[in-house]
CSV table of C-alpha atoms in Angstrom, one decimal:
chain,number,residue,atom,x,y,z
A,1,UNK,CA,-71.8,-17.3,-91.9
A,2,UNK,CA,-68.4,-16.4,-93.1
A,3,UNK,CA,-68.6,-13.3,-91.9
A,4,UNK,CA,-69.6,-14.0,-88.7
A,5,UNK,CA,-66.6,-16.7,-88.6
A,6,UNK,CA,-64.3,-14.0,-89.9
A,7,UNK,CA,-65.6,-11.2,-86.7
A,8,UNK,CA,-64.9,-14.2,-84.1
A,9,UNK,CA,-61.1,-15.0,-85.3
A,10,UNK,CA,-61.1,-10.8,-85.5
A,11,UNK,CA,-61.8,-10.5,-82.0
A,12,UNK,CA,-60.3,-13.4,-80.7
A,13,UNK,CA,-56.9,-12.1,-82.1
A,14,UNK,CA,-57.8,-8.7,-80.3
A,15,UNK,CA,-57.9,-10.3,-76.9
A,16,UNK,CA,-55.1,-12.2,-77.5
A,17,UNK,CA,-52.9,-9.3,-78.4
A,18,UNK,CA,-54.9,-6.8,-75.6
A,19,UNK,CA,-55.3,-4.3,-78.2
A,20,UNK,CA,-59.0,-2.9,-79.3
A,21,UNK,CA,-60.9,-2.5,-82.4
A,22,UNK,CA,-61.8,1.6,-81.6
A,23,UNK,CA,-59.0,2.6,-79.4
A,24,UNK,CA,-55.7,0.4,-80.9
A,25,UNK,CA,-53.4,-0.2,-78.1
A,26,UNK,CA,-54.9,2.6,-75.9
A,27,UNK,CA,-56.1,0.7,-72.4
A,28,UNK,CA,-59.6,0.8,-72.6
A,29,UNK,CA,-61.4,2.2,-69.7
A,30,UNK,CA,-58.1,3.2,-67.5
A,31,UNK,CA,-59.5,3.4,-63.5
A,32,UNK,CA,-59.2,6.2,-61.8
A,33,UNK,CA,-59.4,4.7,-58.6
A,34,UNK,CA,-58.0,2.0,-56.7
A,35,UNK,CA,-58.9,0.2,-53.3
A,36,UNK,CA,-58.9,2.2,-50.5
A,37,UNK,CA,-56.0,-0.2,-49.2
A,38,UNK,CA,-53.7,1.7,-51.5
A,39,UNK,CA,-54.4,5.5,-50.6
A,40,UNK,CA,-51.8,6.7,-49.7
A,41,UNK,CA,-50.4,6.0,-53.6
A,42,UNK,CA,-53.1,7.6,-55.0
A,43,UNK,CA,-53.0,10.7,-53.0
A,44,UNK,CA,-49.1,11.2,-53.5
A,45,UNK,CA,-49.9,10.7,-57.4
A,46,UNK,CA,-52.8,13.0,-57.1
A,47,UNK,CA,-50.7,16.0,-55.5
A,48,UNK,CA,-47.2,15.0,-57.0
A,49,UNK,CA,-46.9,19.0,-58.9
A,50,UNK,CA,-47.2,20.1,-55.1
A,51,UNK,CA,-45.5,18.2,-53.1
A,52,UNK,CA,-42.6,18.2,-55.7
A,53,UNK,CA,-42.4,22.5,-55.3
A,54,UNK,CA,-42.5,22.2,-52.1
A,55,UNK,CA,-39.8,19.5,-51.5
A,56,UNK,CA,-41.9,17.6,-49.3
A,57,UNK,CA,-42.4,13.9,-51.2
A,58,UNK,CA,-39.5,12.4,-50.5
A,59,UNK,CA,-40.4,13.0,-46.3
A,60,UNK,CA,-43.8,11.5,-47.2
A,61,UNK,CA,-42.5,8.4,-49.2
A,62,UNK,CA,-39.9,7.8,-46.0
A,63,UNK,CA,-43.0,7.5,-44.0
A,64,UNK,CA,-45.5,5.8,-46.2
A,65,UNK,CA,-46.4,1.9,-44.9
A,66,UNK,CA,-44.8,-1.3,-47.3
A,67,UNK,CA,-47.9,-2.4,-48.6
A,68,UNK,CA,-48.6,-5.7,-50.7
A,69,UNK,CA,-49.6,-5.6,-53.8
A,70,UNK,CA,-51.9,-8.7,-54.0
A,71,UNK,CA,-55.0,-6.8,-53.0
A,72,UNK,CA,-55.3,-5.6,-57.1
A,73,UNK,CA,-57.0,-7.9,-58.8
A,74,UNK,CA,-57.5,-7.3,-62.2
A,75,UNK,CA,-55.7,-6.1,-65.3
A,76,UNK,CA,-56.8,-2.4,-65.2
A,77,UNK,CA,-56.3,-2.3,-60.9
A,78,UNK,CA,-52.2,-3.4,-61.7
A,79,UNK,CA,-52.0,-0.7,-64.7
A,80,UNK,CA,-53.2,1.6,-62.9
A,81,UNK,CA,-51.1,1.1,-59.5
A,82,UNK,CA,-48.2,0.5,-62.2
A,83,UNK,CA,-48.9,4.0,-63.6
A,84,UNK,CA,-49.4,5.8,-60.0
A,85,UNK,CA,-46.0,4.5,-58.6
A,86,UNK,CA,-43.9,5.4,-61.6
A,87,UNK,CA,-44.8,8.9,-61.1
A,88,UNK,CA,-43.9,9.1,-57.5
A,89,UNK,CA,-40.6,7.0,-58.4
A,90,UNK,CA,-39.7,9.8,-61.0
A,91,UNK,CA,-41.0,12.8,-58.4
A,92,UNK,CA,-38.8,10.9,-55.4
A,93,UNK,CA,-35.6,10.5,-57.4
A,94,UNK,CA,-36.0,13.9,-58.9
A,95,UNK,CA,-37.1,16.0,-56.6
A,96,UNK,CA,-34.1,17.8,-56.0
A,97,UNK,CA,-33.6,18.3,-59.4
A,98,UNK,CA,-31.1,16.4,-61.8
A,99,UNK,CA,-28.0,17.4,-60.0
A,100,UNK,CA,-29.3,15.8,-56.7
A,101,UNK,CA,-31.1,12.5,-57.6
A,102,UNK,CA,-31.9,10.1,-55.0
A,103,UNK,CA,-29.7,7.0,-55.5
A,104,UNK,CA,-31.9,4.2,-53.8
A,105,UNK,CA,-35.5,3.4,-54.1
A,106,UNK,CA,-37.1,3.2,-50.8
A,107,UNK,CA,-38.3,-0.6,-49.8
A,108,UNK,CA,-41.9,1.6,-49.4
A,109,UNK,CA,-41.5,2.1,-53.5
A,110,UNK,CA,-39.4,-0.4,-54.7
A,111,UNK,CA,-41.1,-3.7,-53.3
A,112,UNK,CA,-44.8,-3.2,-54.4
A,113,UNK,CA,-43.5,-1.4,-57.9
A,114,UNK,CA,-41.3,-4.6,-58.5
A,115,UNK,CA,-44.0,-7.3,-58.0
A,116,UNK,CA,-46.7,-5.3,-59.6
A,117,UNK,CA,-44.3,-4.8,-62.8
A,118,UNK,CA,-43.4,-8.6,-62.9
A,119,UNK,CA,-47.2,-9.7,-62.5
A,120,UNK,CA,-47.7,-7.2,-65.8
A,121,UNK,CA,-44.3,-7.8,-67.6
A,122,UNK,CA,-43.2,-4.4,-67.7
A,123,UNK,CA,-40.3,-2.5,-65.9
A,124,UNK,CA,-40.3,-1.0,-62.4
A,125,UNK,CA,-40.0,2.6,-64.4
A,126,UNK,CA,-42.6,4.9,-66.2
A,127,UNK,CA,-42.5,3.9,-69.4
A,128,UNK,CA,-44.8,5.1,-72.5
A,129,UNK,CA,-47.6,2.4,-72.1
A,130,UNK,CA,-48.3,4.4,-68.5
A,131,UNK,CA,-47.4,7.5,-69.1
A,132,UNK,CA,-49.1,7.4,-72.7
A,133,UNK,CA,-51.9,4.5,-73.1
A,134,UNK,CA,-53.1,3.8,-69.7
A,135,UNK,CA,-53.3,7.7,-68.8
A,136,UNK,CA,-56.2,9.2,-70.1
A,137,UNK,CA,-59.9,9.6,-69.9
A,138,UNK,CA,-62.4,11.3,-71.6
A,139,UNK,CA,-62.8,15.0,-70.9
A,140,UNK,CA,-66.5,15.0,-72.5
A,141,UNK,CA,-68.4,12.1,-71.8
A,142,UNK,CA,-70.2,12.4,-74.8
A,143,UNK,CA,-67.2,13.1,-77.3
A,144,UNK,CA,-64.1,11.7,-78.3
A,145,UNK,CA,-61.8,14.3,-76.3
A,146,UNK,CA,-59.0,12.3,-74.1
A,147,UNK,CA,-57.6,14.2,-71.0
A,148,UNK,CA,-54.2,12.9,-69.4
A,149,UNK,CA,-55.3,12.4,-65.5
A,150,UNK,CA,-51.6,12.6,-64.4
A,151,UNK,CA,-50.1,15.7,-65.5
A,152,UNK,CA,-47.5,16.3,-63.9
A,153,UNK,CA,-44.7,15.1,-66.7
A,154,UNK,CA,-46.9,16.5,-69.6
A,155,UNK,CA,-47.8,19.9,-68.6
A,156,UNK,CA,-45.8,20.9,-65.1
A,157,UNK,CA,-42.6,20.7,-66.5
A,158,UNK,CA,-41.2,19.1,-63.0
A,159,UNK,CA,-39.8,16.0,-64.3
A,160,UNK,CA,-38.1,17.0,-67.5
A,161,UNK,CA,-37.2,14.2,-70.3
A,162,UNK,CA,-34.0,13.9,-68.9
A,163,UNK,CA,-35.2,13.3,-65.5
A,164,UNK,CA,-36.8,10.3,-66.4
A,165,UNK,CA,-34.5,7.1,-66.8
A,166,UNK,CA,-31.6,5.9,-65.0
A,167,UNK,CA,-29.6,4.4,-68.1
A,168,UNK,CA,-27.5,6.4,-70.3
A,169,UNK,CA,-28.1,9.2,-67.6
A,170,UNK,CA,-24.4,11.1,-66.5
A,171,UNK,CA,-26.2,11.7,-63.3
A,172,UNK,CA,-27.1,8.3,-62.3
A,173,UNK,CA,-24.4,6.4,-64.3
A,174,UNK,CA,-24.8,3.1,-62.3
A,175,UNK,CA,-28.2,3.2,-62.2
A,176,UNK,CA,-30.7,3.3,-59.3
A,177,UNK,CA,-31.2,0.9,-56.3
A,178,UNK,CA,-33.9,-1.0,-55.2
A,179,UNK,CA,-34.2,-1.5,-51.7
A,180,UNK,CA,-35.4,-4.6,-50.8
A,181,UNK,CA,-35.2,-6.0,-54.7
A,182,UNK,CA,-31.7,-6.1,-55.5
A,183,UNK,CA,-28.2,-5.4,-54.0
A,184,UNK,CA,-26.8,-3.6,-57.0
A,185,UNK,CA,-28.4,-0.5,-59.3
A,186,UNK,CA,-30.6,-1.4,-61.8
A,187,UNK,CA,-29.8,0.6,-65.5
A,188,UNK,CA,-33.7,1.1,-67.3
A,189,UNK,CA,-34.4,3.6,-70.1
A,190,UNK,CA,-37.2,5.9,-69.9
A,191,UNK,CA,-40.2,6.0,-71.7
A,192,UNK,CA,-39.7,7.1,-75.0
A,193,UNK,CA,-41.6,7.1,-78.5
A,194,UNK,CA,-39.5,4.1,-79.6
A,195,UNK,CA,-41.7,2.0,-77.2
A,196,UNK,CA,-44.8,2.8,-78.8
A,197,UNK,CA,-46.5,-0.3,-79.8
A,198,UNK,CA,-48.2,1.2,-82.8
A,199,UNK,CA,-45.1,2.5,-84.7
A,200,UNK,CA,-43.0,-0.5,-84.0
A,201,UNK,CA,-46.4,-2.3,-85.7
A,202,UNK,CA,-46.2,-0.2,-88.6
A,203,UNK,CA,-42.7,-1.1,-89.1
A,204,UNK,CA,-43.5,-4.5,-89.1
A,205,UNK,CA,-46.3,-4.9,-91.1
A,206,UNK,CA,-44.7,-2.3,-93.8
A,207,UNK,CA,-41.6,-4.6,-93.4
A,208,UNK,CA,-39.6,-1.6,-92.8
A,209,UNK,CA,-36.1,-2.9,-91.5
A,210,UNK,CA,-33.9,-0.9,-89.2
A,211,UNK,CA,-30.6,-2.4,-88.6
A,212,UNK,CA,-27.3,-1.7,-86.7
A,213,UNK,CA,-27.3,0.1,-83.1
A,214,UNK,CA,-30.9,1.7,-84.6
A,215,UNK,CA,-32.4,-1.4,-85.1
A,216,UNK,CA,-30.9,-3.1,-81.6
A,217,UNK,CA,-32.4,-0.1,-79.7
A,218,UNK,CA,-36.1,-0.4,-81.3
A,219,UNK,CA,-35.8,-4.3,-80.8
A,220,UNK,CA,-34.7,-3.7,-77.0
A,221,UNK,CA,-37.7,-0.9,-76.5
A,222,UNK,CA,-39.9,-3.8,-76.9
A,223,UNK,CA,-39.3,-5.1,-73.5
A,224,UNK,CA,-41.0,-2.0,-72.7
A,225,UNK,CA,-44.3,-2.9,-74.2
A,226,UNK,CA,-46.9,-4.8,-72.2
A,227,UNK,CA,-46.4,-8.2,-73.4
A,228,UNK,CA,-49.6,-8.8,-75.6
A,229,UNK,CA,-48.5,-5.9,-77.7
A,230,UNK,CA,-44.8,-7.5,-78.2
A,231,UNK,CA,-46.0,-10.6,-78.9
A,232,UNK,CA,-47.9,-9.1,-82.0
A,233,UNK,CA,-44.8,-7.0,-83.3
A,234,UNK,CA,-43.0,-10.5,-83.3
A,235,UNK,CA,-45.8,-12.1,-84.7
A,236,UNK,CA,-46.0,-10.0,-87.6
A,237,UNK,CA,-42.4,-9.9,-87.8
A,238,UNK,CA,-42.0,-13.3,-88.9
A,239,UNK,CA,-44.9,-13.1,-91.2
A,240,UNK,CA,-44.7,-13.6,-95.2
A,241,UNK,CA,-43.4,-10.2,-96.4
A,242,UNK,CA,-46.2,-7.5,-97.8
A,243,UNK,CA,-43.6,-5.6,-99.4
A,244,UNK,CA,-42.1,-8.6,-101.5
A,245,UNK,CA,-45.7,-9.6,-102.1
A,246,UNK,CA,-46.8,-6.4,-103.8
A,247,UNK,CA,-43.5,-6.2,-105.6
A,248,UNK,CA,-44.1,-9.6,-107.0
A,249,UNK,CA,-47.6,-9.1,-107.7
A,250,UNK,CA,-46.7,-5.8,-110.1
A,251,UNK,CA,-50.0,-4.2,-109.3
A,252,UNK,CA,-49.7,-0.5,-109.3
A,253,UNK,CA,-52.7,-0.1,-107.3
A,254,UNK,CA,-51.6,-2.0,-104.3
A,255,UNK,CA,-48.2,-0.3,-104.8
A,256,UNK,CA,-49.6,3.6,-104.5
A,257,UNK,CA,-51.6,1.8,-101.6
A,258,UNK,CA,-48.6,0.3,-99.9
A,259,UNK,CA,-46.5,3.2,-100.5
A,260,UNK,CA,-49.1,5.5,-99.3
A,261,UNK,CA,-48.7,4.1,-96.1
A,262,UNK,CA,-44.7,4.3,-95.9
A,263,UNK,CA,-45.1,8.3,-97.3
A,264,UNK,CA,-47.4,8.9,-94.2
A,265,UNK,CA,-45.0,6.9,-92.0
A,266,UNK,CA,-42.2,9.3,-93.2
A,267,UNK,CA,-44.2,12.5,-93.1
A,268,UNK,CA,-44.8,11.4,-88.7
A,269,UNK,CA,-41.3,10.7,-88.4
A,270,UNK,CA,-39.8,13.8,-90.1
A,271,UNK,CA,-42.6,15.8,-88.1
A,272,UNK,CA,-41.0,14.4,-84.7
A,273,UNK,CA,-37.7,15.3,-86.3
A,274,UNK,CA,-38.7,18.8,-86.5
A,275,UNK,CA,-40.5,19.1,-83.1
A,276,UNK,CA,-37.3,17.8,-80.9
A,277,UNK,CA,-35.3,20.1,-82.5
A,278,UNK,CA,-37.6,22.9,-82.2
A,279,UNK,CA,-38.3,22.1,-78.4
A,280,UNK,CA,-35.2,20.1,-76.9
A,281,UNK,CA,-32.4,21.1,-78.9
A,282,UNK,CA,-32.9,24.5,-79.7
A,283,UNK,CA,-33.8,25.5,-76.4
A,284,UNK,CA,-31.0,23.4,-74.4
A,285,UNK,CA,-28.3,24.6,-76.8
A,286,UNK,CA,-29.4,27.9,-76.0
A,287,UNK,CA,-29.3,27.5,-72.8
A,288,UNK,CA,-26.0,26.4,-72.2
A,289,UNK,CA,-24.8,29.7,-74.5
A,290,UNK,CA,-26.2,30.9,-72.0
A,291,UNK,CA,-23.6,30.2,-69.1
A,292,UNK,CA,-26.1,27.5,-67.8
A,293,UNK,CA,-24.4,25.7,-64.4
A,294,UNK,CA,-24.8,22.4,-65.4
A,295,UNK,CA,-23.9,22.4,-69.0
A,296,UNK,CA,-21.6,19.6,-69.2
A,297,UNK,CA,-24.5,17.7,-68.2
A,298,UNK,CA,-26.8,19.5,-70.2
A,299,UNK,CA,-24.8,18.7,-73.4
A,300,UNK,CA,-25.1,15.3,-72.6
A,301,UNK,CA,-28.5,15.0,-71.9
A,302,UNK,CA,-29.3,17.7,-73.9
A,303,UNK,CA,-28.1,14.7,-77.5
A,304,UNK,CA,-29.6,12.0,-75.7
A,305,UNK,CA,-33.2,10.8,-75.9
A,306,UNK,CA,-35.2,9.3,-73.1
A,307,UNK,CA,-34.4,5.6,-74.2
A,308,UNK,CA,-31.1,6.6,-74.2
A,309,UNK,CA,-30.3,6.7,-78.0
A,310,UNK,CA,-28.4,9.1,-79.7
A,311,UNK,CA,-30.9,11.8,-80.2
A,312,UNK,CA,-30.9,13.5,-83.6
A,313,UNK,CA,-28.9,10.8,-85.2
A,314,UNK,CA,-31.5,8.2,-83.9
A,315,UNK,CA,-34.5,10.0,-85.7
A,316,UNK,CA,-32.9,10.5,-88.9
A,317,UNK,CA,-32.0,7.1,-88.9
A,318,UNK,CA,-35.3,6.2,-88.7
A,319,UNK,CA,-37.0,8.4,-90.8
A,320,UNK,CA,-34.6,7.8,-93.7
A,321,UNK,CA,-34.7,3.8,-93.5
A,322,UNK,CA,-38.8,4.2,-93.6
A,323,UNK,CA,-37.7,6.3,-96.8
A,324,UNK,CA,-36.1,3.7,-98.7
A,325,UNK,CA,-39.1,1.4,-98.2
A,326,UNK,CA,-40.8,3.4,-100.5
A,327,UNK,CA,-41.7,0.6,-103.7
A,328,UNK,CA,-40.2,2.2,-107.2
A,329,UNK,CA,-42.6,1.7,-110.1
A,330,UNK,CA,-41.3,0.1,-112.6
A,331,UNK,CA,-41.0,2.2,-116.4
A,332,UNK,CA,-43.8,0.6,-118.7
A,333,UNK,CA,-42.5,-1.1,-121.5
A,334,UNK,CA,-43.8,-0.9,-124.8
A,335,UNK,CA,-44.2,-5.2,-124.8
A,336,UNK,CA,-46.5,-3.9,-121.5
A,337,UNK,CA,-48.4,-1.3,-123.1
């Protein structure tokens, strides 16, 4: 009985926080498809590495009907239109590369993506919980193998990092308009690891505190996050400390437990470290040795994350605050022994 009581309250707290016992915050069962009302997305999504080389979306968008969103009608419909028109956002304003972004939205883009965004509480850009947790399927239907449907930011290479906010960003310093939204540009971050749902969890649960402009950054990456999965992060948040519990409590075991956690926390974050210098800094700097035409820009973009932080100086931060989590054992005394 109490274990059937204690599965209920379980699950009930999954749905209420959209998150799932086997895949976490992953969308479970992301559509592929979406009424044939909204075609004309899908097939620009579909062939966005084409029509990008050949310089012929933005021509296609101009043409492309204002259609109403209120035909999706479900949860996984709205993620997945959500997900389709962020891509062809990013293609539109990119398309000419980042010294020719488009500055304003067309209504054709900028309507539906705006309502569908407010119905899910999410921003009108691509943001990790698209890009990341709704964007997959299962490449064997028989395993456990995921396959990213939309590639065209992972693999393509046509929308770099950079190219993928209009905040913080030297080429579109006052942001992007909205036709048909808003008379004035609207500044949004792009999507970025800080808006992953399950590290920001960790954090919280691990009580690992970041403060200052590191700290205001993760905190404003939650608006970000679908909803459910910010509500938990606050929830937990506010919860009695684990960390001053198992301090308290002087039990070694839960200590090597607890600090298990915060060592493998530390070991992630120093491995991100290590991969954006390897493939972002490295690179770029070399690239503007290299008498690259843009590298003013480059510099800039090149020390500046997707969310907009401070690149390098960001991930340290983090990485070392998760550090100093770790609980210190205290020395056994001879009273003790």
């Amino acid at each position: 009985h109490m274990e059937t009581n204690y599965r209920e309250t379980l699950q009930a707290d999954f749905d209420a926080f959209d998150i799932s016992e086997e895949l976490g915050f992953i969308l479970e069962e992301p559509l592929t498809h979406l009424p044939d009302y909204y075609r004309v997305w899908m097939d620009l999504a579909n062939n966005l590495a084409h029509l990008i080389e050949s310089r012929k979306l933005r021509d296609l968008v101009h043409k492309m009907p204002v259609l109403s969103p209120h035909l999706l009608s479900n949860h996984r419909e709205l993620r997945l239109a959500h997900l389709a028109l962020g891509f062809i956002c990013m293609g539109y304003v990119w398309q000419e590369g980042q010294h020719e972004p488009a500055q304003i939205l067309p209504k054709a883009l900028a309507w539906p993506y705006w309502l569908i965004s407010r119905r899910l509480g999410l921003p009108p850009i691509l943001t990790y919980a698209d890009s990341v947790l709704a964007n997959w399927k299962l490449k064997d239907p028989t395993g456990c193998a995921v396959l990213h449907f939309f590639t065209v930011s992972l693999k393509k290479g046509h929308i770099k990092k950079e190219l993928q906010k209009w905040r913080d960003n030297p080429m579109l310093p006052r942001g992007l308009l909205y036709e048909g939204v808003s008379n004035e540009p609207i500044l949004l971050s792009g999507g970025s690891a800080a808006q992953s749902s399950a590290i920001q969890c960790f954090d919280a649960l691990l009580c690992i505190q970041h403060e200052g402009e590191t700290g205001a950054f993760l905190t404003r990456m939650r608006d970000y996050m679908p909803p459910a999965h910010r509500q938990l992060i606050e929830t937990l948040s506010v919860c009695p400390s684990l960390r001053d519990f198992i301090t308290t409590c002087s039990s070694s075991d839960l200590c090597q437990a607890y600090n298990s956690c915060v060592s493998a926390l530390v070991d992630l974050r120093s491995y991100h470290l290590n991969t954006v210098a390897k493939y972002v800094l490295v690179p770029g700097n070399r690239a503007i040795s290299m008498g690259c035409p843009l590298r003013g820009v480059g510099t800039a973009l090149n020390t500046t994350g997707t969310g907009g932080s401070d690149l390098m100086v960001f991930l340290k931060s983090v990485r070392n605050t998760t550090q100093r989590a770790l609980i210190l054992e205290r020395p056994t005394t001879s009273r003790e022994t």
